[in-house]
Coordinates of C-alpha atoms in Angstrom, one line a residue:
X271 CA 3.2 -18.3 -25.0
X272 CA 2.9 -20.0 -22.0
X273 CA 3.2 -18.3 -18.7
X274 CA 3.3 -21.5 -16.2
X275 CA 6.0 -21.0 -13.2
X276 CA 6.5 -20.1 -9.7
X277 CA 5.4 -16.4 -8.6
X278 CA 8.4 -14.5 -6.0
X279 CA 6.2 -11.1 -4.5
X280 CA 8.2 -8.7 -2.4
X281 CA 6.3 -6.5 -0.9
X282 CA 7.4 -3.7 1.3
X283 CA 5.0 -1.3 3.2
X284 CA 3.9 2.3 3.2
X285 CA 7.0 2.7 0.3
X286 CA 6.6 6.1 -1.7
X287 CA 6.2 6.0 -5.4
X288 CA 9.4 8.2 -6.2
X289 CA 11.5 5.9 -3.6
X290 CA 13.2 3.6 -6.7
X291 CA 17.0 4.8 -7.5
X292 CA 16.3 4.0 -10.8
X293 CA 13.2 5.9 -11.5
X294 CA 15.8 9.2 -11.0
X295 CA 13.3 11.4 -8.8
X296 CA 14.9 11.2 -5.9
X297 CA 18.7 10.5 -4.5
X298 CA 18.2 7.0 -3.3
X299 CA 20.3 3.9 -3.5
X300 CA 18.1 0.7 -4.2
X301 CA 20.9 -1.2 -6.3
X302 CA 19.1 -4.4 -6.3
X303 CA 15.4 -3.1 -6.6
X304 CA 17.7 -1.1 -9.3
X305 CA 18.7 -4.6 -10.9
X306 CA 15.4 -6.1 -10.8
X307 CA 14.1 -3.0 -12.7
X308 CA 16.6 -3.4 -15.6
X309 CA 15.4 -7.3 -16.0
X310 CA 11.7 -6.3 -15.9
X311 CA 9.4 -4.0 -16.3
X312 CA 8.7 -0.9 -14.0
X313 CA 5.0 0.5 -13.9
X314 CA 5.3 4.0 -13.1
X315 CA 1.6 5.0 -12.6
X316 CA 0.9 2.0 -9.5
X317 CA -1.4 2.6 -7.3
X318 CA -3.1 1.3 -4.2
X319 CA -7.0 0.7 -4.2
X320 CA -6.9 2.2 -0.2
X321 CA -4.6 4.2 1.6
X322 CA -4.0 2.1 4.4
X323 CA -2.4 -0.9 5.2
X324 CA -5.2 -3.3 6.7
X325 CA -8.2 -2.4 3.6
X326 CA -5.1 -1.8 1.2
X327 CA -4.4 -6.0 1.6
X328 CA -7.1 -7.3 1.9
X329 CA -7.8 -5.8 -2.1
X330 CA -4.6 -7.2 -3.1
X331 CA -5.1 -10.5 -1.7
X332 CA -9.1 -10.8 -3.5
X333 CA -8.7 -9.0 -6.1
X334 CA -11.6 -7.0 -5.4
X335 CA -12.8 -3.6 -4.4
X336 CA -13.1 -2.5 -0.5
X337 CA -16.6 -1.9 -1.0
X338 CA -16.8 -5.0 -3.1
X339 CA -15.4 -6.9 0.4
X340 CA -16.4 -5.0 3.0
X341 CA -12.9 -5.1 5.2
X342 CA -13.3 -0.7 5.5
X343 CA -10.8 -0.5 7.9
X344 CA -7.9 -1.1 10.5
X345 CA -10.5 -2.7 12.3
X346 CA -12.4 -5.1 9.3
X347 CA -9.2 -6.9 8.5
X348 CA -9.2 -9.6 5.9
X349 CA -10.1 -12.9 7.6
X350 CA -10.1 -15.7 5.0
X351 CA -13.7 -14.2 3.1
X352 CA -13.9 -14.1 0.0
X353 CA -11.4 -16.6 -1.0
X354 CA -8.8 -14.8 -2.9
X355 CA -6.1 -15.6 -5.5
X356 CA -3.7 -17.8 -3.2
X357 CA -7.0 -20.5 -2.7
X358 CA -7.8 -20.5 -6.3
X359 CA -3.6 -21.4 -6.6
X360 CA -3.9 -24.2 -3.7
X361 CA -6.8 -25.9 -5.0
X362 CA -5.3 -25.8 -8.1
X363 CA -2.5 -27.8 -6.7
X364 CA 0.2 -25.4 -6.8
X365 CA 1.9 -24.4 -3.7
X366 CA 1.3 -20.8 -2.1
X367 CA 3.4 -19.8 0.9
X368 CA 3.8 -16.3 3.2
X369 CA 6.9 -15.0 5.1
X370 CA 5.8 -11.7 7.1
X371 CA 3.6 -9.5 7.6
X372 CA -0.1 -10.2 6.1
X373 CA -1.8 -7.7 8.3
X374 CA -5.1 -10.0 8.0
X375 CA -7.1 -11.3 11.3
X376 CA -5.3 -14.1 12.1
X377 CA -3.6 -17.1 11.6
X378 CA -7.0 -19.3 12.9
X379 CA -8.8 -18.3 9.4
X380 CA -7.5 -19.5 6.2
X381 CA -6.2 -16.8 4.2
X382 CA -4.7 -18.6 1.0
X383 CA -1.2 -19.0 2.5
X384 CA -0.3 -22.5 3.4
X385 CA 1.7 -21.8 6.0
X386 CA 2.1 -18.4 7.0
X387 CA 5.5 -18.1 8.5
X388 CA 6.8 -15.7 10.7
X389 CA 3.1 -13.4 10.2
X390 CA 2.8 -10.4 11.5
X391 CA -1.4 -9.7 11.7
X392 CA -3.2 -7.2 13.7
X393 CA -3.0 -6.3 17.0
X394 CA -5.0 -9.0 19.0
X395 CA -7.2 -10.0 16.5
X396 CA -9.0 -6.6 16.2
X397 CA -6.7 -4.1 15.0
X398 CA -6.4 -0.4 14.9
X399 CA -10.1 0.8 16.9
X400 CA -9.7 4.4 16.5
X401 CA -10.5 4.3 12.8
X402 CA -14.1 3.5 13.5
X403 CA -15.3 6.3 15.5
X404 CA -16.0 8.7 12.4
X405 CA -19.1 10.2 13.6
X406 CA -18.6 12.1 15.4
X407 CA -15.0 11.6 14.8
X408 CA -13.0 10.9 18.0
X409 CA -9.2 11.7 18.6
X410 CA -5.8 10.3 18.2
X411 CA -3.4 11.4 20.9
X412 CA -1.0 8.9 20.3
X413 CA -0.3 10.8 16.7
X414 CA 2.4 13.0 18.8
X415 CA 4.4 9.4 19.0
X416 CA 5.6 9.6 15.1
X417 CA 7.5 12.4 15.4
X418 CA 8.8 11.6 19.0
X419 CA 10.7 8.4 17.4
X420 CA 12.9 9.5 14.3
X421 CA 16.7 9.2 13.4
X422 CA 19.1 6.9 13.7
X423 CA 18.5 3.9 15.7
X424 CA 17.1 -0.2 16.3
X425 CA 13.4 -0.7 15.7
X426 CA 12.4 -4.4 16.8
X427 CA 10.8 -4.5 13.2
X428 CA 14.5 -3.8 12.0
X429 CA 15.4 -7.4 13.6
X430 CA 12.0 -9.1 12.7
X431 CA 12.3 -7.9 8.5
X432 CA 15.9 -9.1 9.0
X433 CA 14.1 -12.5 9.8
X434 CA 11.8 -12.4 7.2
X435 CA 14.2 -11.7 4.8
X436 CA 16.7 -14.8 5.6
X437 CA 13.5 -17.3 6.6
X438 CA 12.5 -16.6 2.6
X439 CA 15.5 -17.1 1.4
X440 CA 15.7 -20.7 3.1
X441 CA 12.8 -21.6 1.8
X442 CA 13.7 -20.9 -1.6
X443 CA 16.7 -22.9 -1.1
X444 CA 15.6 -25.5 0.8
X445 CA 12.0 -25.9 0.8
X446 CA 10.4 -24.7 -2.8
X447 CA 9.0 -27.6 -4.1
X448 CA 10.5 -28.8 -8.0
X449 CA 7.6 -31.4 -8.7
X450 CA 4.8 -28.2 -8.8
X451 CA 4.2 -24.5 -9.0
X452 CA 4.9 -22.4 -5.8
X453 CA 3.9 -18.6 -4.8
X454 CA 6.5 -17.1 -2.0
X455 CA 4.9 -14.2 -0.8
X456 CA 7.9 -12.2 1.2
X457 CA 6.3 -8.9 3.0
X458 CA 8.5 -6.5 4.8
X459 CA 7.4 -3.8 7.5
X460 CA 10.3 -1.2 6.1
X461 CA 9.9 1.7 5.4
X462 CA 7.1 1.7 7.7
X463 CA 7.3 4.2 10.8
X464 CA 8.3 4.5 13.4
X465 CA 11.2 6.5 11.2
X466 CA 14.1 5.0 12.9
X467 CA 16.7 3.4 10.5
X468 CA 19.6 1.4 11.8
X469 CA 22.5 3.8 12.5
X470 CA 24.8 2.6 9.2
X471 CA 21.6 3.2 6.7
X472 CA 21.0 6.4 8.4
X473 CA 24.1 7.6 8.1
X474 CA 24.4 6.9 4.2
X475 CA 22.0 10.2 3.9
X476 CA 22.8 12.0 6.7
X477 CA 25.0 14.5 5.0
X478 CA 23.5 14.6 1.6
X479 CA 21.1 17.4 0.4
X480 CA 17.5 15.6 0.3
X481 CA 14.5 17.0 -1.7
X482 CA 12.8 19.5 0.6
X483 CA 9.0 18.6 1.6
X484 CA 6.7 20.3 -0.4
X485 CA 5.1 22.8 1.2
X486 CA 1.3 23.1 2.0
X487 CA -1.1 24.5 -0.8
X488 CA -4.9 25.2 -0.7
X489 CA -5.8 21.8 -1.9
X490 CA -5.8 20.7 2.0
X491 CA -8.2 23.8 2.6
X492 CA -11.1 21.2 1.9
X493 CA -13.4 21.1 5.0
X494 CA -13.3 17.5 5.0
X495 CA -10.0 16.7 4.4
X496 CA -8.9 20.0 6.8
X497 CA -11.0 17.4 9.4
X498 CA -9.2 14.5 8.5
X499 CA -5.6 16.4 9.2
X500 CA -6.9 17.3 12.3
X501 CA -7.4 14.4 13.4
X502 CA -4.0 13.0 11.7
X503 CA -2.2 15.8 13.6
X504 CA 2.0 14.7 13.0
X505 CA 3.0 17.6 11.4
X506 CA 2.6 20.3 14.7
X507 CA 4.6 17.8 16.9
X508 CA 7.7 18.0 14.5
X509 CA 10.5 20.7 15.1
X510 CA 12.1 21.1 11.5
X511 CA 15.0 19.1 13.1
X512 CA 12.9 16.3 13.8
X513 CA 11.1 16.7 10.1
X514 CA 15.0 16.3 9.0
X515 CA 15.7 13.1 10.9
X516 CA 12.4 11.9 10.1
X517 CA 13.0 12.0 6.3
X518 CA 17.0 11.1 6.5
X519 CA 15.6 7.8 8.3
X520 CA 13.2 7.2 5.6
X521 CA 15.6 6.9 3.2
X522 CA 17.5 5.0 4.8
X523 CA 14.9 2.3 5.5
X524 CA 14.3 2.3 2.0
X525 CA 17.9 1.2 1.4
X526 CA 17.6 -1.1 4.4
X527 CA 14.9 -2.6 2.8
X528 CA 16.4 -3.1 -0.8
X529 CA 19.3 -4.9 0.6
X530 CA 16.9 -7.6 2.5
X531 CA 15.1 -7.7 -0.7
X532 CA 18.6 -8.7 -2.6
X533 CA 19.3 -11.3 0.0
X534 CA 15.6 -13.2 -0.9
X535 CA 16.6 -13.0 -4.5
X536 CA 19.9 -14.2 -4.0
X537 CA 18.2 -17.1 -2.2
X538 CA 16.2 -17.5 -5.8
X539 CA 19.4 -17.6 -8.1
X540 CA 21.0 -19.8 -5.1
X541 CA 17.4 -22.3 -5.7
X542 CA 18.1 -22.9 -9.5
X543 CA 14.7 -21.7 -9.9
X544 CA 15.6 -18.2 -11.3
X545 CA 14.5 -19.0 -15.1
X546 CA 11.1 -20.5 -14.3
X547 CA 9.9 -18.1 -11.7
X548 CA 8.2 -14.3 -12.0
X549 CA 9.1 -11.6 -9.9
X550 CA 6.6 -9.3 -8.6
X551 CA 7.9 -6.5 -6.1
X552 CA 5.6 -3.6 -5.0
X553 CA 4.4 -1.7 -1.4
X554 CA 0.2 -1.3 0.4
X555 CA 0.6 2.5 -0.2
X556 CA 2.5 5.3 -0.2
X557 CA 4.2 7.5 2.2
X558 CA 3.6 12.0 2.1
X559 CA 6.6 11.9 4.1
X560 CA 6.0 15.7 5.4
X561 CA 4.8 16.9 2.0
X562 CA 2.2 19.3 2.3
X563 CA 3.1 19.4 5.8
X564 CA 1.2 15.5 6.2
X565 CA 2.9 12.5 6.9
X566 CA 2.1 8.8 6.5
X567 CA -0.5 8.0 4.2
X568 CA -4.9 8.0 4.7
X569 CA -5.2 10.9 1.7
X570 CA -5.7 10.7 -2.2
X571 CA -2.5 12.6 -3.0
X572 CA -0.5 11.4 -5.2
X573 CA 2.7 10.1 -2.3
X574 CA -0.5 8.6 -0.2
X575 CA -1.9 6.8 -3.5
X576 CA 1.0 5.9 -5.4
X577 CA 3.2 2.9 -5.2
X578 CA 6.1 1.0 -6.7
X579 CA 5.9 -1.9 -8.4
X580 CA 8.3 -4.0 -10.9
X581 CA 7.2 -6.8 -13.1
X582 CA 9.9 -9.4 -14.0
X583 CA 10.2 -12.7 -15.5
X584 CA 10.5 -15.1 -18.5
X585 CA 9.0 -13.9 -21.6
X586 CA 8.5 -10.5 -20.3
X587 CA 9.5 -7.1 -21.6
X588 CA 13.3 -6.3 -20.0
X589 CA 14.4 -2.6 -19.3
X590 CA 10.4 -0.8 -20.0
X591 CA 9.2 1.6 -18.0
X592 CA 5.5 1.8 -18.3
X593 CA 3.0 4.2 -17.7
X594 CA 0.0 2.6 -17.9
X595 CA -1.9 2.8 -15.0
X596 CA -2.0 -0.3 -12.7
X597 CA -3.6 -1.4 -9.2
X598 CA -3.2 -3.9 -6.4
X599 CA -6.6 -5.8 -7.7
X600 CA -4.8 -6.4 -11.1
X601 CA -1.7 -8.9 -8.6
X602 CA -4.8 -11.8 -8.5
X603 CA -5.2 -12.4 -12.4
X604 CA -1.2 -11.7 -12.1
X605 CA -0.8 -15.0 -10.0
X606 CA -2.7 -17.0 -11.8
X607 CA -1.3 -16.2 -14.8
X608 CA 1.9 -16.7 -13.8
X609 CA 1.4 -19.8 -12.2
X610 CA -1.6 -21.7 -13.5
X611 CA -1.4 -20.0 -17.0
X612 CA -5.0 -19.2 -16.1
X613 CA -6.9 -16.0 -17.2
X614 CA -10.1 -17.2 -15.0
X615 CA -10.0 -14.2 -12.2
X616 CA -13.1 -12.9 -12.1
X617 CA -12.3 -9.2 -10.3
X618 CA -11.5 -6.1 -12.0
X619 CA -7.9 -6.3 -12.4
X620 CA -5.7 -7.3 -15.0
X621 CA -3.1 -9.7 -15.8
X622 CA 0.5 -7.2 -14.9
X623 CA 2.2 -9.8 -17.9
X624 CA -0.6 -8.5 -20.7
X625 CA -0.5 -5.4 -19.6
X626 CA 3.9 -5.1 -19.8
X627 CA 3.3 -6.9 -23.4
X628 CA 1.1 -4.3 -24.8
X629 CA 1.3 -0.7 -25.7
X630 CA 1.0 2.1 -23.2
X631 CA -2.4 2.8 -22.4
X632 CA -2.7 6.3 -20.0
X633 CA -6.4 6.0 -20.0
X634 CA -6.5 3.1 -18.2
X635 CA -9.0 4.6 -15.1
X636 CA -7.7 3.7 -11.6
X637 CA -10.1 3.6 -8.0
X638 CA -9.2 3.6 -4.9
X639 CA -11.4 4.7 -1.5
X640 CA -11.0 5.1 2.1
X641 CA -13.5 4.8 5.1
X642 CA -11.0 5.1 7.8
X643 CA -9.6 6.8 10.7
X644 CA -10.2 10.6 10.8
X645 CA -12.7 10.5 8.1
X646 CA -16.7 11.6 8.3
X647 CA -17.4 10.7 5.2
X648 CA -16.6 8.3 2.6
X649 CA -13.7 9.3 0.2
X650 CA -13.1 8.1 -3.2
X651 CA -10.5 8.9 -6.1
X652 CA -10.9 8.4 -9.6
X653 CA -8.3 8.6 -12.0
X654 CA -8.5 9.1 -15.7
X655 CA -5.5 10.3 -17.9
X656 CA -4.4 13.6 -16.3
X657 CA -7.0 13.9 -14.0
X658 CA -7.8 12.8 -10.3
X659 CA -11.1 13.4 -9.1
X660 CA -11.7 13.0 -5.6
X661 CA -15.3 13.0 -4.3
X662 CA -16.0 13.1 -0.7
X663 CA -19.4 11.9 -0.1
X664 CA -21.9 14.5 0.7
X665 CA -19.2 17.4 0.2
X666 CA -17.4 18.9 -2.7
X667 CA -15.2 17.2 -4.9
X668 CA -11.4 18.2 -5.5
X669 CA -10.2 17.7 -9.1
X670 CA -6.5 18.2 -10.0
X671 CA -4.7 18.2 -13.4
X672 CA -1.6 15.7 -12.7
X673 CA -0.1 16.6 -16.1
X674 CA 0.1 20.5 -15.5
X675 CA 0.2 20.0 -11.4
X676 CA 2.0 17.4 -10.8
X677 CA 2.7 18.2 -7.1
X678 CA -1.0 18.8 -6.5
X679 CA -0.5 22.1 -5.5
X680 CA -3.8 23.7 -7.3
X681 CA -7.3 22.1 -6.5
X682 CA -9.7 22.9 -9.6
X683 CA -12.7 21.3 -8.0
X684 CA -14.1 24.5 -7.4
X685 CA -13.7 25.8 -11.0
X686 CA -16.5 26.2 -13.6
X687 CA -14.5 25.7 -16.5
X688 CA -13.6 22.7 -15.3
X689 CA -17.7 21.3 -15.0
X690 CA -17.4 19.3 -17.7
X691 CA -14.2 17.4 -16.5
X692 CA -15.9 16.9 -13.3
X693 CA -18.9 15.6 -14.6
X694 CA -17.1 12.9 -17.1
X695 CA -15.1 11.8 -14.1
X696 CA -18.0 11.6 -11.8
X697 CA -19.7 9.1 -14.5
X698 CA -16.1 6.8 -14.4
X699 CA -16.5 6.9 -10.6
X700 CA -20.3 5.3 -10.5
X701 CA -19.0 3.0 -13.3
X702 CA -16.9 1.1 -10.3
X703 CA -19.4 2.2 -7.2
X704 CA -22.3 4.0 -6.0
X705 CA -20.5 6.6 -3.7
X706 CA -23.7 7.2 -1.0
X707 CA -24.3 3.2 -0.9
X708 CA -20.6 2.2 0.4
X709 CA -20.5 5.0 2.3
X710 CA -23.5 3.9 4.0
X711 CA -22.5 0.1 4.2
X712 CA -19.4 1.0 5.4
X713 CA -20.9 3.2 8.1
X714 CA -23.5 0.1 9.0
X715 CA -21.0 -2.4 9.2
X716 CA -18.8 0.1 12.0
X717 CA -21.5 0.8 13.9
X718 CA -22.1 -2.6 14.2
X719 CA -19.0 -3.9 15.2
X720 CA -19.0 -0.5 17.9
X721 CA -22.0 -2.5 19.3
X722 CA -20.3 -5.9 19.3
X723 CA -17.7 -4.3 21.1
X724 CA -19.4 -3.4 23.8
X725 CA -20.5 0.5 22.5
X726 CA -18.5 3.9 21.8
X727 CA -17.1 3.9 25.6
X728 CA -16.1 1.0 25.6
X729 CA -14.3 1.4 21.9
X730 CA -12.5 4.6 23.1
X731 CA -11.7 2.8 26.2
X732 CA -9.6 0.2 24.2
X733 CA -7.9 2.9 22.2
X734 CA -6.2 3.5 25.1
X735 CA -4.2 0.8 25.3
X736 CA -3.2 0.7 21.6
X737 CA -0.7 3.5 21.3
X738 CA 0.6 4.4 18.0
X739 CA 2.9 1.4 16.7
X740 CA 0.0 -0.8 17.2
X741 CA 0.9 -4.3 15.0
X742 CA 3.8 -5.7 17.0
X743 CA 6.0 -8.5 15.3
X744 CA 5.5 -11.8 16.5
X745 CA 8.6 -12.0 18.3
X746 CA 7.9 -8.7 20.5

């Protein structure tokens, strides 16, 4: 069976793993996402490899590791090294376009995209500078900003994903190519904060009864993490009207963002290139949305780590839900299977199409890391069946059992029954990476760019001028 075609990914940002109408865990309208799910396959165990947007892409777009590529955080965005998936597709002589935001360096490196329209990257070529002051960790003010901008309202990255939605949708109509294979890669900012939804989406949820957040357990009583939610401080600016508005608005840039996503694959039926192309849609990472009294994403819970993600296509299972566990790293040797009928990535992902063909597979281990803002020390998950493990280099692990806690609520890393467990998982983690070595890289590499920068003043200096909402669209 061959898999030759065009690839279609739609990718949203910071979307929650439970935020799918059709996955039936929350009361949410996403008719076309909805749609899409019925004609495909939806892999309910998807997960990000970092829990933040600028590390989080540059995995998908390699197909490797953060450790593996060294872009550790808002600050080490992707900037064209190592060549990634959309190369390998252009030197094959296939086609592979971007509409929106990338989130990588810059438009001056070659990313893979060919062109880049409309790109959103990060803020002046540098990004988010905070996240590299880790030891000793510095502070982040501008945190009070999330919850001072919720409820209904206009967001100028309402206007620019309205534009990204009806610039892909030309080019599926107009500008796809018929004589070879093409990748559209169309990225969304929705549902990213600020949580401010246009007033008609808001509205749709206003008066219904939303799912409460849950509320705050020991498993944030670790030191390390208690440090990295000080530093991550949303939740003590919010009044528990704001934490209303704030999750009403949510939801209704989720549905915002499912109708721009219908209008790009109406453009695709409209192209008469429906039959011959696959659809991937999935997010970066998740959102905690005021569970466990966090918001936004940066932890190894379950609403940080999780994502959505769909699978559809010719030749591919119709109406599954799967649970085998799947990644960002496994969208490269997705690409150029879909396109190139290739199975020559050379990462640690796998093709989503053999994956959707086969039998469920739970054991399937998952990774994912973080070496950003308001951590002082590296952190690493590891997931194996039911269990999580997350070790925080130099500290104590936490180790939860997602089968009898599904809301994380109970942190057995403590426990001595539960040695054993720990142990095994430990193993699976150096498997994929030597804990003390990235953390140490990553580390290296920060203080390094501190230096390049002109030193720790001069670093907190420029956080100054960065604010919260710091990745303006192009147009702003």
């Amino acid at each position: 069976m061959t898999d030759r075609g065009n690839l279609l990914i739609l990718m949203s940002d910071e979307q929650a793993p439970w935020a799918l109408g059709c996955l039936g865990r929350a009361p949410i309208d996403t008719p076309h996402l909805d749609r899409l799910a019925a004609q495909g396959t939806v892999f309910t165990q998807a997960y990000t490899n970092s829990p933040i947007c600028v590390s989080a892409r540059a995995a998908l777009q390699t197909g490797r590791y953060v450790h593996q590529i060294g872009c550790w955080d808002s600050a080490q965005p992707y900037r064209g090294q190592p060549k990634g998936w959309a190369h390998d597709l252009r030197s094959a002589g296939a086609t592979a376009v971007s509409v929106g935001k990338l989130h990588f360096g810059s438009s001056a490196e070659d990313n893979g995209f060919e062109p880049e329209i409309l790109p959103l990257h990060v803020k002046d070529g540098l990004g988010w500078l905070p996240g590299l002051l880790r030891r000793p960790l510095g502070s982040f003010p501008a945190a009070a900003e999330l919850a001072a901008d919720v409820g209904p309202g206009v967001s100028p990255y309402h206007a620019y994903d309205r534009k990204v939605a009806a610039r892909s949708a030309a080019w599926l109509t107009e500008e796809a190519p018929r004589d070879r294979p093409w990748t559209l890669l169309a990225s969304f900012v929705s549902p990213h904060y600020p949580l401010v939804a246009p007033p008609s989406y808001y509205a749709r949820y206003a008066a219904r009864d939303l799912p409460p957040p849950t509320p705050p357990p020991g498993a944030t009583d670790h030191p390390a993490l208690a440090r990295l939610l000080a530093f991550f401080d949303y939740d003590r600016h919010f009044t528990e009207e704001g934490r209303r508005q704030a999750r009403i608005a949510y939801f209704g840039l989720v549905s915002f963002l499912d109708d721009l996503v219908g209008q790009v694959l109406q453009g695709l039926q409209a192209s008469g290139q429906h039959e011959k192309t696959t659809i991937l849609f999935l997010s970066d990472h998740g959102e905690m949305l005021g569970n466990q009294s966090i918001w936004a994403k940066s932890v190894m819970f379950e609403d940080s780590l999780g994502i959505p993600m769909i699978l559809a296509g010719p030749g591919l299972p119709r109406g599954k839900q799967l649970a085998t566990p799947v990644s960002l790293v496994d969208v490269a040797p997705t690409a150029l299977r879909a396109v190139l009928d290739s199975n020559d990535a050379t990462g640690p992902g796998r093709a989503l199409q053999e994956i959707a063909r086969e039998g469920e597979d739970p054991d399937r281990p998952l990774f994912a890391e973080y070496h950003d803002g308001g951590s002082d020390t590296g952190i690493f998950a590891y997931r194996r069946g039911r269990w999580k493990l997350v070790h925080y280099e130099g500290e104590r692990p936490q180790l939860f059992d997602l089968k009898a806690d599904p809301q994380e609520l109970n942190d057995l890393g403590a426990s001595p029954a539960h040695r054993e467990t720990i142990a095994a998982l430990t193993a699976g983690l150096r498997e994929i990476v030597d804990p003390s070595d990235a953390d140490a890289r990553a580390f290296a590499d920060q203080a390094d760019l501190i230096d390049r920068l002109g030193g720790r003043a001069a670093v907190e200096a420029r956080t100054q001028d960065l604010g919260f909402n710091f990745s303006p669209p192009p147009s702003s």
